[in-house]
Amino acid sequence: MRVFALLSVLGMALQVPVVTTQDGSISGPTSSSSAAGYSCDPSQCQLPNCNCASTSPPGGLSPSDVPQFVVFTADDAIQSYTLDSVNQFLAQRKNPNGCPIKMTYFTSLNYTNYTLVTDWYVAGNEIADHTMTHVGSPPADEINGNIIALNALAGIPLDAIQGFRAPYLNYTAQTLQLLADVDFTYDSSTASSIPVTDPGTDAYWPYTLDNGLANDCLTVDGICKGLPKIPGLWEIPMYAFFDNLGVDGPHLMDPWLDTANGASAVNDTATFEYMKNTFTDHYNGNRQPIGLYTHPIHLSTTYPGVNPPNSTIQMVNEYLDWVQMQQDVWIVSNEQLLAWVRNPVAVSDLDSFEPLKCPTPQVDPNLKICNGIPQNEAGLLEECDFPDFPFFTCYGCPQVEVSPSNPNPPQQVPTGQEMRYRLPSNCSTPFWDPIAGSCLCQSSACAFTDNSRPIGPNGANLTGGGTGGDGFDGSGGTPTPTYINFNGANPIKLWSGSLVGMMSALAVGAFGAATGWVLVNV
């Protein structure tokens, strides 16, 4: 159980949910071995709860026995158009065991539709903390309030919110200590900013802070040289791509927004090439993870009034097609990556590795229950009509908008209705009925089925599936059906005043479906 020590209130201005290209970009090395001053004794720091910062695979495995993990994350508000953006890359993909791709969504709450958070989580994705109002170097109430609100209004179990990323990647040593104080498992705000082919690379496998931080020593005060010592808190570095300029050409979040090779304009072909080259360096080396760290709004095809960047969208899909044609590649969430790092197994033994399987909740589709499964919850959502950003929830609208000082306001109860029940600690979200206040099943063994398929031993054709197409580089792809947008209806105007447009959201595809009304422009 988490314990929260909320600080005094800070007045926070609401921010428009659009990030700039500077949100998560780097221009050069953020670390050096001399600045890090890092030392760790692997005989004293051992898995599963301690790991030294190392470029070598965990558990003493040979790189040829290690999966190549590609982490997919998204930051900021969860809306239908941001989930559309993620879906166009992941919805029709599967890992080598036939399981749909899971990803990590670092969620901030301004302009977030809580029902879609519930649906995304119940579909198997990881929900992580990105502060309430997207503020860098956040105080405790921004971090803790986000957890409280996601639990209260989206039904995300407190213990399921294990990861954190600082907005703008702007964190301090105090930020990391705040995470440890409320039992976070990991942070993922640091940059791996030196190529894996460089002898001084800072592309470390995820590691604990028992012996301090080893990344960002040149850019963040009060870290490295053995600080901060926070036993058991994991750091999952964000691994940069590098163009032809090498260490002087890093690209971190949303690399497709950057110019490559010192050019003056963005070039999708150049981006595609350096993304492939960096992946190959990881794959042919120690197989440190690599990631796609996204702000989905930049690649949205359904945000009203914005022309989608179709060439870039095609390029990213072609990159993922190419990646999935390589052997032993798995696209995963941070949660799945860390589960493997803590208990590493060879690729020949992945059949028995539970975190990469796909347990699916078995709930009667004919039931009327507001549980994050759209066919069950249709017609049961409560509409919270706040002027700044209205949202829907299964768990009862608050009397006032949530804020860092008040993340769980009292519930408003419509005339003639009963108060809704919040998720208890002993029931899984898809089985909780917040209207009746009852749990359909308190044992995961009785209500989840695993849909993964057996995979061959190492050396077999352990590849996943792509979205199809001719391949950006002409190499071809694996044809599969085109993804289906998260939202199943065109924007329609429901209300006047400050609201420009509202959408119904109906998701279908590998991540499951979701139904709700969402704010799409402010």
Short mmCIF file of C-alpha atoms in Angstrom, two decimals:
data_model
loop_
_atom_site.label_atom_id
_atom_site.label_comp_id
_atom_site.label_asym_id
_atom_site.label_seq_id
_atom_site.Cartn_x
_atom_site.Cartn_y
_atom_site.Cartn_z
CA MET A 1 0.00 0.00 0.00
CA ARG A 2 1.34 3.42 -0.93
CA VAL A 3 1.69 6.15 1.69
CA PHE A 4 1.41 9.74 0.46
CA ALA A 5 2.87 12.89 2.00
CA LEU A 6 1.30 15.66 -0.04
CA LEU A 7 3.05 19.04 0.09
CA SER A 8 1.40 22.45 0.25
CA VAL A 9 -0.60 23.66 -2.70
CA LEU A 10 1.09 25.26 -5.66
CA GLY A 11 -0.98 27.31 -8.06
CA MET A 12 -0.69 25.56 -11.41
CA ALA A 13 -1.84 27.09 -14.68
CA LEU A 14 -3.46 24.63 -17.06
CA GLN A 15 -1.36 23.78 -20.07
CA VAL A 16 -2.52 23.08 -23.62
CA PRO A 17 -1.78 19.39 -24.32
CA VAL A 18 0.63 20.05 -27.18
CA VAL A 19 4.34 19.56 -26.66
CA THR A 20 7.20 21.17 -28.52
CA THR A 21 10.04 19.37 -30.19
CA GLN A 22 12.21 20.41 -27.23
CA ASP A 23 10.21 18.16 -24.89
CA GLY A 24 12.68 15.30 -24.58
CA SER A 25 15.29 16.29 -27.15
CA ILE A 26 19.05 16.28 -26.56
CA SER A 27 21.82 17.87 -28.59
CA GLY A 28 24.89 16.00 -27.39
CA PRO A 29 26.31 13.73 -24.70
CA THR A 30 24.67 14.07 -21.30
CA SER A 31 27.17 11.78 -19.56
CA SER A 32 30.81 10.82 -19.45
CA SER A 33 32.55 8.07 -17.52
CA SER A 34 34.75 10.56 -15.66
CA ALA A 35 31.79 12.70 -14.65
CA ALA A 36 29.81 9.64 -13.59
CA GLY A 37 32.42 8.42 -11.15
CA TYR A 38 30.32 5.29 -10.92
CA SER A 39 31.39 2.18 -9.03
CA CYS A 40 29.39 -0.97 -8.32
CA ASP A 41 30.40 -4.41 -7.04
CA PRO A 42 28.30 -7.03 -8.88
CA SER A 43 29.06 -9.58 -6.18
CA GLN A 44 27.24 -7.34 -3.70
CA CYS A 45 24.54 -6.01 -6.05
CA GLN A 46 22.60 -8.96 -7.43
CA LEU A 47 19.29 -9.59 -9.14
CA PRO A 48 16.36 -9.47 -8.77
CA ASN A 49 16.44 -6.38 -6.53
CA CYS A 50 19.84 -4.86 -7.32
CA ASN A 51 21.70 -4.46 -10.61
CA CYS A 52 24.84 -2.56 -11.51
CA ALA A 53 24.87 -0.12 -14.42
CA SER A 54 26.44 -2.26 -17.12
CA THR A 55 26.53 -2.56 -20.88
CA SER A 56 26.55 -6.36 -20.56
CA PRO A 57 23.28 -8.33 -20.51
CA PRO A 58 21.93 -9.16 -17.06
CA GLY A 59 22.24 -12.60 -15.54
CA GLY A 60 25.54 -13.31 -17.31
CA LEU A 61 23.73 -14.21 -20.53
CA SER A 62 25.49 -14.13 -23.87
CA PRO A 63 24.10 -11.45 -26.24
CA SER A 64 23.08 -14.21 -28.68
CA ASP A 65 20.82 -15.63 -25.97
CA VAL A 66 19.20 -12.27 -25.21
CA PRO A 67 15.98 -10.93 -26.78
CA GLN A 68 16.29 -7.60 -28.53
CA PHE A 69 13.70 -5.48 -26.75
CA VAL A 70 12.12 -2.45 -28.42
CA VAL A 71 10.31 -0.35 -25.82
CA PHE A 72 7.30 1.68 -26.99
CA THR A 73 6.14 4.56 -24.77
CA ALA A 74 3.81 7.53 -25.09
CA ASP A 75 3.62 10.68 -22.97
CA ASP A 76 0.93 13.15 -21.85
CA ALA A 77 -2.89 13.12 -22.04
CA ILE A 78 -4.90 10.08 -23.06
CA GLN A 79 -7.56 10.98 -25.61
CA SER A 80 -9.07 9.15 -28.55
CA TYR A 81 -6.77 10.90 -31.02
CA THR A 82 -3.64 9.98 -29.03
CA LEU A 83 -4.73 6.35 -28.86
CA ASP A 84 -5.46 6.46 -32.60
CA SER A 85 -1.87 7.57 -33.07
CA VAL A 86 -0.49 4.67 -31.03
CA ASN A 87 -2.84 2.18 -32.65
CA GLN A 88 -1.68 3.00 -36.17
CA PHE A 89 1.74 1.61 -35.21
CA LEU A 90 0.88 -1.21 -32.82
CA ALA A 91 -2.72 -2.39 -33.19
CA GLN A 92 -2.06 -5.08 -35.81
CA ARG A 93 1.38 -6.12 -34.60
CA LYS A 94 2.17 -9.20 -32.56
CA ASN A 95 5.24 -10.43 -30.76
CA PRO A 96 6.83 -13.79 -31.69
CA ASN A 97 4.47 -15.63 -29.31
CA GLY A 98 1.41 -14.20 -31.08
CA CYS A 99 0.53 -11.76 -28.30
CA PRO A 100 -0.59 -8.21 -29.11
CA ILE A 101 1.95 -5.50 -28.36
CA LYS A 102 1.79 -3.85 -24.94
CA MET A 103 3.15 -0.36 -24.35
CA THR A 104 3.69 2.15 -21.53
CA TYR A 105 1.67 5.36 -21.37
CA PHE A 106 3.14 8.04 -19.10
CA THR A 107 -0.10 9.80 -18.30
CA SER A 108 -0.67 13.39 -17.24
CA LEU A 109 -4.22 14.38 -16.35
CA ASN A 110 -4.95 17.70 -18.06
CA TYR A 111 -7.28 16.91 -20.98
CA THR A 112 -7.29 13.18 -20.15
CA ASN A 113 -10.45 11.10 -20.52
CA TYR A 114 -10.42 8.73 -17.54
CA THR A 115 -12.61 6.13 -19.21
CA LEU A 116 -10.06 5.72 -21.99
CA VAL A 117 -7.34 5.27 -19.37
CA THR A 118 -9.39 2.45 -17.84
CA ASP A 119 -9.98 0.82 -21.22
CA TRP A 120 -6.32 1.09 -22.22
CA TYR A 121 -5.20 -0.49 -18.94
CA VAL A 122 -7.77 -3.31 -19.06
CA ALA A 123 -6.57 -4.05 -22.60
CA GLY A 124 -3.17 -4.89 -21.09
CA ASN A 125 -1.13 -1.72 -21.37
CA GLU A 126 0.95 -0.12 -18.62
CA ILE A 127 -0.25 3.16 -17.12
CA ALA A 128 2.57 5.20 -15.60
CA ASP A 129 2.90 8.61 -13.89
CA HIS A 130 3.75 11.83 -15.76
CA THR A 131 2.52 14.30 -13.07
CA MET A 132 -0.92 15.87 -12.88
CA THR A 133 -0.31 19.10 -14.80
CA HIS A 134 2.84 18.27 -16.80
CA VAL A 135 5.31 20.19 -14.68
CA GLY A 136 9.04 19.54 -14.72
CA SER A 137 11.04 19.00 -11.50
CA PRO A 138 7.71 18.13 -9.90
CA PRO A 139 6.85 18.46 -6.20
CA ALA A 140 5.38 15.51 -4.32
CA ASP A 141 1.76 16.57 -4.76
CA GLU A 142 2.12 16.49 -8.58
CA ILE A 143 3.50 12.94 -8.48
CA ASN A 144 1.30 11.53 -5.73
CA GLY A 145 -1.84 13.33 -6.84
CA ASN A 146 -1.56 11.70 -10.26
CA ILE A 147 -1.53 8.24 -8.66
CA ILE A 148 -4.50 9.07 -6.44
CA ALA A 149 -6.61 10.48 -9.30
CA LEU A 150 -5.78 7.60 -11.68
CA ASN A 151 -6.85 5.17 -8.98
CA ALA A 152 -10.00 7.04 -8.00
CA LEU A 153 -11.35 8.03 -11.41
CA ALA A 154 -9.81 5.47 -13.80
CA GLY A 155 -9.73 2.45 -11.51
CA ILE A 156 -6.01 1.83 -11.97
CA PRO A 157 -4.77 -0.20 -8.99
CA LEU A 158 -2.34 1.77 -6.84
CA ASP A 159 0.26 -0.98 -7.04
CA ALA A 160 0.01 -1.09 -10.85
CA ILE A 161 1.39 2.46 -11.21
CA GLN A 162 5.05 1.59 -10.90
CA GLY A 163 6.82 3.90 -13.37
CA PHE A 164 7.49 7.62 -13.70
CA ARG A 165 8.83 9.99 -16.35
CA ALA A 166 9.45 13.65 -15.63
CA PRO A 167 7.84 16.10 -18.06
CA TYR A 168 10.46 17.66 -20.33
CA LEU A 169 12.77 14.99 -18.78
CA ASN A 170 13.34 17.70 -16.16
CA TYR A 171 14.11 15.87 -12.93
CA THR A 172 16.39 16.30 -9.93
CA ALA A 173 17.92 14.03 -7.31
CA GLN A 174 15.01 15.04 -5.08
CA THR A 175 12.55 13.80 -7.74
CA LEU A 176 14.10 10.34 -7.57
CA GLN A 177 13.88 10.32 -3.79
CA LEU A 178 10.21 11.35 -3.94
CA LEU A 179 9.57 8.32 -6.16
CA ALA A 180 11.25 5.99 -3.70
CA ASP A 181 9.28 7.50 -0.80
CA VAL A 182 6.00 6.26 -2.32
CA ASP A 183 7.27 2.91 -3.56
CA PHE A 184 7.68 3.50 -7.28
CA THR A 185 9.57 0.67 -8.94
CA TYR A 186 11.34 2.69 -11.63
CA ASP A 187 12.06 6.04 -13.23
CA SER A 188 12.64 6.52 -16.96
CA SER A 189 13.74 10.15 -17.32
CA THR A 190 17.46 9.80 -18.08
CA ALA A 191 19.10 9.74 -21.50
CA SER A 192 21.53 7.22 -22.94
CA SER A 193 23.40 9.71 -25.07
CA ILE A 194 26.55 7.95 -26.33
CA PRO A 195 26.37 5.26 -29.08
CA VAL A 196 26.70 1.62 -28.03
CA THR A 197 29.65 1.32 -30.41
CA ASP A 198 31.60 3.94 -28.41
CA PRO A 199 33.87 2.51 -25.67
CA GLY A 200 32.51 5.17 -23.29
CA THR A 201 28.85 4.46 -24.02
CA ASP A 202 26.25 5.21 -21.36
CA ALA A 203 23.77 2.76 -22.92
CA TYR A 204 23.38 0.71 -19.75
CA TRP A 205 20.87 -2.00 -19.19
CA PRO A 206 18.28 -0.94 -16.57
CA TYR A 207 19.94 -0.71 -13.17
CA THR A 208 19.16 0.18 -9.57
CA LEU A 209 20.34 3.30 -7.77
CA ASP A 210 21.98 1.41 -4.92
CA ASN A 211 25.26 2.96 -6.09
CA GLY A 212 23.93 6.17 -7.57
CA LEU A 213 23.00 7.25 -11.08
CA ALA A 214 25.33 6.77 -14.05
CA ASN A 215 23.46 8.81 -16.70
CA ASP A 216 23.00 12.57 -17.26
CA CYS A 217 26.05 13.46 -15.15
CA LEU A 218 26.83 16.48 -17.35
CA THR A 219 23.34 17.95 -17.23
CA VAL A 220 21.72 17.33 -13.82
CA ASP A 221 23.12 18.61 -10.52
CA GLY A 222 23.50 16.40 -7.48
CA ILE A 223 23.72 13.07 -9.30
CA CYS A 224 26.52 10.65 -10.21
CA LYS A 225 29.73 10.09 -8.25
CA GLY A 226 27.72 7.67 -6.14
CA LEU A 227 24.62 9.86 -5.79
CA PRO A 228 21.77 9.61 -5.13
CA LYS A 229 21.94 6.28 -3.32
CA ILE A 230 18.38 4.93 -3.44
CA PRO A 231 18.47 1.14 -2.98
CA GLY A 232 15.95 -0.76 -5.06
CA LEU A 233 14.77 2.12 -7.28
CA TRP A 234 15.37 1.19 -10.93
CA GLU A 235 16.42 3.50 -13.72
CA ILE A 236 15.41 2.58 -17.28
CA PRO A 237 17.48 4.87 -19.52
CA MET A 238 15.95 6.24 -22.70
CA TYR A 239 18.19 5.06 -25.53
CA ALA A 240 18.95 7.64 -28.21
CA PHE A 241 19.25 7.09 -31.95
CA PHE A 242 22.34 8.51 -33.70
CA ASP A 243 22.68 9.85 -37.22
CA ASN A 244 25.87 10.07 -39.31
CA LEU A 245 27.33 12.62 -36.89
CA GLY A 246 27.62 9.91 -34.25
CA VAL A 247 27.85 11.20 -30.70
CA ASP A 248 27.15 14.71 -32.01
CA GLY A 249 23.93 13.59 -33.72
CA PRO A 250 21.66 12.11 -31.01
CA HIS A 251 17.88 11.91 -31.34
CA LEU A 252 15.77 10.93 -28.33
CA MET A 253 12.01 11.55 -28.14
CA ASP A 254 10.06 11.87 -31.40
CA PRO A 255 13.22 11.56 -33.53
CA TRP A 256 11.16 12.07 -36.70
CA LEU A 257 10.73 15.73 -35.68
CA ASP A 258 14.49 16.32 -35.82
CA THR A 259 16.70 17.15 -38.76
CA ALA A 260 19.39 14.54 -39.45
CA ASN A 261 23.08 14.75 -40.30
CA GLY A 262 23.25 18.50 -39.80
CA ALA A 263 20.66 19.20 -42.51
CA SER A 264 18.28 22.16 -42.36
CA ALA A 265 15.06 20.23 -43.01
CA VAL A 266 13.46 17.02 -41.73
CA ASN A 267 13.99 14.08 -44.06
CA ASP A 268 12.07 10.87 -43.40
CA THR A 269 14.48 8.79 -45.46
CA ALA A 270 17.47 9.98 -43.41
CA THR A 271 15.57 9.36 -40.17
CA PHE A 272 14.68 5.85 -41.30
CA GLU A 273 18.31 5.08 -42.09
CA TYR A 274 19.76 6.22 -38.78
CA MET A 275 17.01 4.47 -36.85
CA LYS A 276 17.85 1.21 -38.65
CA ASN A 277 21.59 1.75 -38.16
CA THR A 278 21.24 2.40 -34.43
CA PHE A 279 19.00 -0.63 -34.01
CA THR A 280 21.59 -2.75 -35.83
CA ASP A 281 24.34 -1.50 -33.51
CA HIS A 282 22.29 -2.59 -30.49
CA TYR A 283 21.27 -5.88 -32.09
CA ASN A 284 24.80 -6.85 -33.16
CA GLY A 285 26.31 -5.74 -29.87
CA ASN A 286 25.17 -6.43 -26.30
CA ARG A 287 21.51 -6.04 -27.28
CA GLN A 288 20.78 -3.21 -24.90
CA PRO A 289 17.12 -2.23 -25.34
CA ILE A 290 16.16 0.47 -27.80
CA GLY A 291 12.99 2.52 -27.72
CA LEU A 292 10.43 4.61 -29.53
CA TYR A 293 9.52 7.38 -27.10
CA THR A 294 6.59 9.29 -28.51
CA HIS A 295 4.27 12.22 -28.00
CA PRO A 296 1.38 10.71 -29.99
CA ILE A 297 -0.23 14.01 -30.91
CA HIS A 298 2.61 14.71 -33.36
CA LEU A 299 1.61 11.71 -35.47
CA SER A 300 -2.15 11.87 -35.03
CA THR A 301 -4.37 11.34 -38.05
CA THR A 302 -7.57 12.27 -36.20
CA TYR A 303 -6.78 15.53 -34.39
CA PRO A 304 -9.27 18.02 -35.87
CA GLY A 305 -7.91 20.63 -38.22
CA VAL A 306 -4.39 19.18 -38.44
CA ASN A 307 -3.02 17.60 -41.60
CA PRO A 308 -1.48 14.25 -40.63
CA PRO A 309 2.22 13.72 -41.48
CA ASN A 310 1.49 10.72 -43.68
CA SER A 311 5.03 10.29 -44.98
CA THR A 312 6.43 10.14 -41.45
CA ILE A 313 3.68 7.77 -40.29
CA GLN A 314 4.52 5.45 -43.19
CA MET A 315 8.22 5.66 -42.35
CA VAL A 316 7.70 4.72 -38.68
CA ASN A 317 5.54 1.76 -39.69
CA GLU A 318 8.11 0.63 -42.23
CA TYR A 319 10.80 0.84 -39.55
CA LEU A 320 8.74 -1.35 -37.23
CA ASP A 321 8.04 -3.75 -40.11
CA TRP A 322 11.78 -4.05 -40.70
CA VAL A 323 12.52 -4.45 -37.00
CA GLN A 324 9.99 -7.27 -36.67
CA MET A 325 11.57 -9.16 -39.54
CA GLN A 326 14.69 -9.60 -37.39
CA GLN A 327 14.91 -12.66 -35.18
CA ASP A 328 14.21 -12.59 -31.41
CA VAL A 329 12.80 -9.04 -31.42
CA TRP A 330 10.07 -8.16 -28.90
CA ILE A 331 8.19 -4.86 -28.72
CA VAL A 332 7.37 -4.34 -25.06
CA SER A 333 6.34 -1.99 -22.28
CA ASN A 334 8.80 -0.78 -19.66
CA GLU A 335 7.01 -3.06 -17.21
CA GLN A 336 7.72 -6.12 -19.37
CA LEU A 337 11.32 -5.09 -20.00
CA LEU A 338 12.02 -4.67 -16.29
CA ALA A 339 10.36 -7.98 -15.45
CA TRP A 340 12.82 -9.70 -17.80
CA VAL A 341 15.86 -7.75 -16.52
CA ARG A 342 15.02 -8.74 -12.94
CA ASN A 343 14.63 -12.40 -13.90
CA PRO A 344 16.48 -12.84 -17.22
CA VAL A 345 15.92 -15.99 -19.26
CA ALA A 346 17.43 -17.02 -22.57
CA VAL A 347 15.36 -16.66 -25.72
CA SER A 348 15.06 -20.45 -25.83
CA ASP A 349 13.14 -20.31 -22.53
CA LEU A 350 10.76 -17.45 -23.29
CA ASP A 351 7.82 -19.85 -23.63
CA SER A 352 7.73 -20.09 -19.86
CA PHE A 353 8.20 -16.35 -19.20
CA GLU A 354 4.85 -15.10 -17.91
CA PRO A 355 5.31 -11.30 -18.35
CA LEU A 356 5.51 -11.72 -22.15
CA LYS A 357 2.30 -13.74 -22.36
CA CYS A 358 -1.16 -12.26 -22.98
CA PRO A 359 -3.65 -13.09 -20.22
CA THR A 360 -7.12 -11.91 -21.21
CA PRO A 361 -9.92 -11.25 -18.71
CA GLN A 362 -12.90 -13.51 -19.34
CA VAL A 363 -16.01 -11.45 -18.67
CA ASP A 364 -19.42 -12.24 -20.13
CA PRO A 365 -19.91 -9.64 -22.92
CA ASN A 366 -23.63 -9.58 -22.16
CA LEU A 367 -23.09 -8.27 -18.64
CA LYS A 368 -23.83 -4.63 -17.94
CA ILE A 369 -20.81 -3.62 -15.90
CA CYS A 370 -18.66 -0.47 -16.08
CA ASN A 371 -15.33 -2.28 -16.13
CA GLY A 372 -13.09 -0.99 -18.94
CA ILE A 373 -14.45 -3.45 -21.52
CA PRO A 374 -16.63 -1.39 -23.87
CA GLN A 375 -19.23 -4.03 -24.71
CA ASN A 376 -19.90 -4.33 -20.98
CA GLU A 377 -19.79 -0.64 -20.04
CA ALA A 378 -21.82 0.88 -22.91
CA GLY A 379 -24.40 3.28 -21.53
CA LEU A 380 -23.02 3.19 -18.00
CA LEU A 381 -20.39 5.93 -18.17
CA GLU A 382 -20.87 9.12 -16.18
CA GLU A 383 -20.18 12.38 -18.00
CA CYS A 384 -18.24 14.94 -15.97
CA ASP A 385 -19.03 18.22 -17.72
CA PHE A 386 -16.28 20.49 -16.46
CA PRO A 387 -15.63 23.66 -18.48
CA ASP A 388 -11.87 23.18 -18.81
CA PHE A 389 -11.87 19.57 -19.97
CA PRO A 390 -14.92 17.30 -19.65
CA PHE A 391 -14.35 13.59 -19.32
CA PHE A 392 -16.14 10.30 -18.69
CA THR A 393 -15.58 7.83 -15.87
CA CYS A 394 -17.02 4.63 -14.44
CA TYR A 395 -16.30 5.73 -10.91
CA GLY A 396 -18.50 8.77 -10.35
CA CYS A 397 -17.82 12.39 -11.23
CA PRO A 398 -16.03 14.50 -8.63
CA GLN A 399 -17.75 17.61 -7.30
CA VAL A 400 -14.84 19.76 -8.48
CA GLU A 401 -11.99 19.24 -10.93
CA VAL A 402 -9.04 17.28 -9.59
CA SER A 403 -5.91 19.24 -8.70
CA PRO A 404 -2.59 18.59 -6.95
CA SER A 405 -4.09 19.87 -3.72
CA ASN A 406 -7.30 17.88 -4.14
CA PRO A 407 -6.70 14.78 -6.32
CA ASN A 408 -9.75 12.88 -5.04
CA PRO A 409 -12.64 15.29 -4.47
CA PRO A 410 -15.96 14.10 -3.03
CA GLN A 411 -18.21 12.41 -5.54
CA GLN A 412 -21.26 14.16 -6.98
CA VAL A 413 -24.32 11.92 -7.09
CA PRO A 414 -26.93 12.67 -9.78
CA THR A 415 -30.51 12.88 -8.59
CA GLY A 416 -32.12 9.46 -8.43
CA GLN A 417 -28.79 7.60 -8.63
CA GLU A 418 -26.52 5.98 -6.06
CA MET A 419 -22.93 6.80 -5.29
CA ARG A 420 -20.46 4.64 -7.24
CA TYR A 421 -17.91 2.45 -5.53
CA ARG A 422 -14.20 2.97 -6.07
CA LEU A 423 -11.91 0.05 -6.92
CA PRO A 424 -10.92 -1.91 -3.80
CA SER A 425 -7.45 -3.37 -3.33
CA ASN A 426 -8.66 -6.99 -3.59
CA CYS A 427 -10.34 -6.92 -7.01
CA SER A 428 -8.91 -6.64 -10.53
CA THR A 429 -10.25 -3.72 -12.59
CA PRO A 430 -12.11 -5.71 -15.32
CA PHE A 431 -14.01 -7.67 -12.66
CA TRP A 432 -15.07 -4.75 -10.47
CA ASP A 433 -18.63 -3.45 -10.71
CA PRO A 434 -18.51 0.14 -9.43
CA ILE A 435 -22.29 0.49 -9.57
CA ALA A 436 -23.14 -2.62 -7.55
CA GLY A 437 -19.97 -2.47 -5.49
CA SER A 438 -19.19 -6.13 -6.09
CA CYS A 439 -16.31 -8.17 -7.53
CA LEU A 440 -17.01 -10.80 -10.18
CA CYS A 441 -13.83 -12.69 -9.39
CA GLN A 442 -11.11 -12.23 -6.79
CA SER A 443 -8.77 -14.89 -8.18
CA SER A 444 -6.80 -14.21 -11.34
CA ALA A 445 -6.55 -17.93 -11.99
CA CYS A 446 -10.31 -18.26 -12.41
CA ALA A 447 -10.88 -15.40 -14.82
CA PHE A 448 -7.88 -14.93 -17.13
CA THR A 449 -6.92 -17.05 -20.12
CA ASP A 450 -3.55 -16.95 -21.86
CA ASN A 451 -3.74 -16.47 -25.62
CA SER A 452 -0.03 -16.78 -26.37
CA ARG A 453 1.18 -19.50 -28.71
CA PRO A 454 4.32 -21.63 -28.34
CA ILE A 455 7.50 -20.29 -29.88
CA GLY A 456 10.40 -22.33 -31.18
CA PRO A 457 13.80 -22.78 -29.57
CA ASN A 458 16.59 -20.33 -30.29
CA GLY A 459 17.39 -20.49 -33.98
CA ALA A 460 13.79 -20.89 -35.06
CA ASN A 461 11.94 -18.17 -36.96
CA LEU A 462 11.15 -16.08 -33.89
CA THR A 463 9.79 -12.99 -35.60
CA GLY A 464 6.67 -10.92 -35.08
CA GLY A 465 4.16 -9.42 -37.49
CA GLY A 466 4.08 -6.09 -39.31
CA THR A 467 1.42 -3.88 -40.85
CA GLY A 468 2.27 -4.77 -44.42
CA GLY A 469 3.28 -2.66 -47.37
CA ASP A 470 6.19 -2.68 -49.79
CA GLY A 471 8.72 -1.55 -47.20
CA PHE A 472 10.17 1.93 -47.08
CA ASP A 473 13.49 0.58 -48.33
CA GLY A 474 11.93 -1.78 -50.87
CA SER A 475 12.66 -4.84 -48.77
CA GLY A 476 9.03 -5.81 -48.37
CA GLY A 477 6.88 -6.42 -45.30
CA THR A 478 4.55 -8.95 -43.78
CA PRO A 479 0.99 -8.21 -44.97
CA THR A 480 -1.60 -7.93 -42.20
CA PRO A 481 -4.86 -5.99 -42.00
CA THR A 482 -4.72 -2.23 -41.76
CA TYR A 483 -5.25 -0.87 -38.25
CA ILE A 484 -8.62 0.58 -37.28
CA ASN A 485 -8.79 4.01 -35.66
CA PHE A 486 -9.46 4.15 -31.95
CA ASN A 487 -12.37 6.52 -32.59
CA GLY A 488 -15.13 5.16 -34.80
CA ALA A 489 -16.92 8.41 -35.60
CA ASN A 490 -16.11 11.77 -37.13
CA PRO A 491 -15.89 14.78 -34.79
CA ILE A 492 -19.27 16.24 -33.94
CA LYS A 493 -20.11 19.36 -32.00
CA LEU A 494 -22.16 18.64 -28.89
CA TRP A 495 -21.78 21.70 -26.71
CA SER A 496 -21.22 25.40 -27.28
CA GLY A 497 -18.99 27.76 -25.34
CA SER A 498 -15.31 26.95 -24.92
CA LEU A 499 -15.62 23.47 -26.41
CA VAL A 500 -14.67 23.32 -30.05
CA GLY A 501 -15.51 19.71 -30.66
CA MET A 502 -16.28 16.40 -29.07
CA MET A 503 -15.84 12.84 -30.34
CA SER A 504 -17.30 9.50 -29.61
CA ALA A 505 -14.56 6.94 -29.18
CA LEU A 506 -14.94 3.37 -30.27
CA ALA A 507 -11.74 1.39 -30.35
CA VAL A 508 -11.35 -1.93 -32.03
CA GLY A 509 -8.27 -3.98 -32.72
CA ALA A 510 -5.52 -5.62 -30.74
CA PHE A 511 -5.79 -3.29 -27.77
CA GLY A 512 -9.49 -3.84 -27.25
CA ALA A 513 -12.33 -1.37 -27.64
CA ALA A 514 -13.27 1.76 -25.78
CA THR A 515 -16.30 4.01 -25.77
CA GLY A 516 -16.49 7.58 -24.46
CA TRP A 517 -16.75 11.27 -25.31
CA VAL A 518 -13.54 13.25 -25.34
CA LEU A 519 -12.33 16.80 -25.75
CA VAL A 520 -10.34 17.09 -28.97
CA ASN A 521 -9.55 20.79 -29.18
CA VAL A 522 -9.34 23.68 -26.74
#
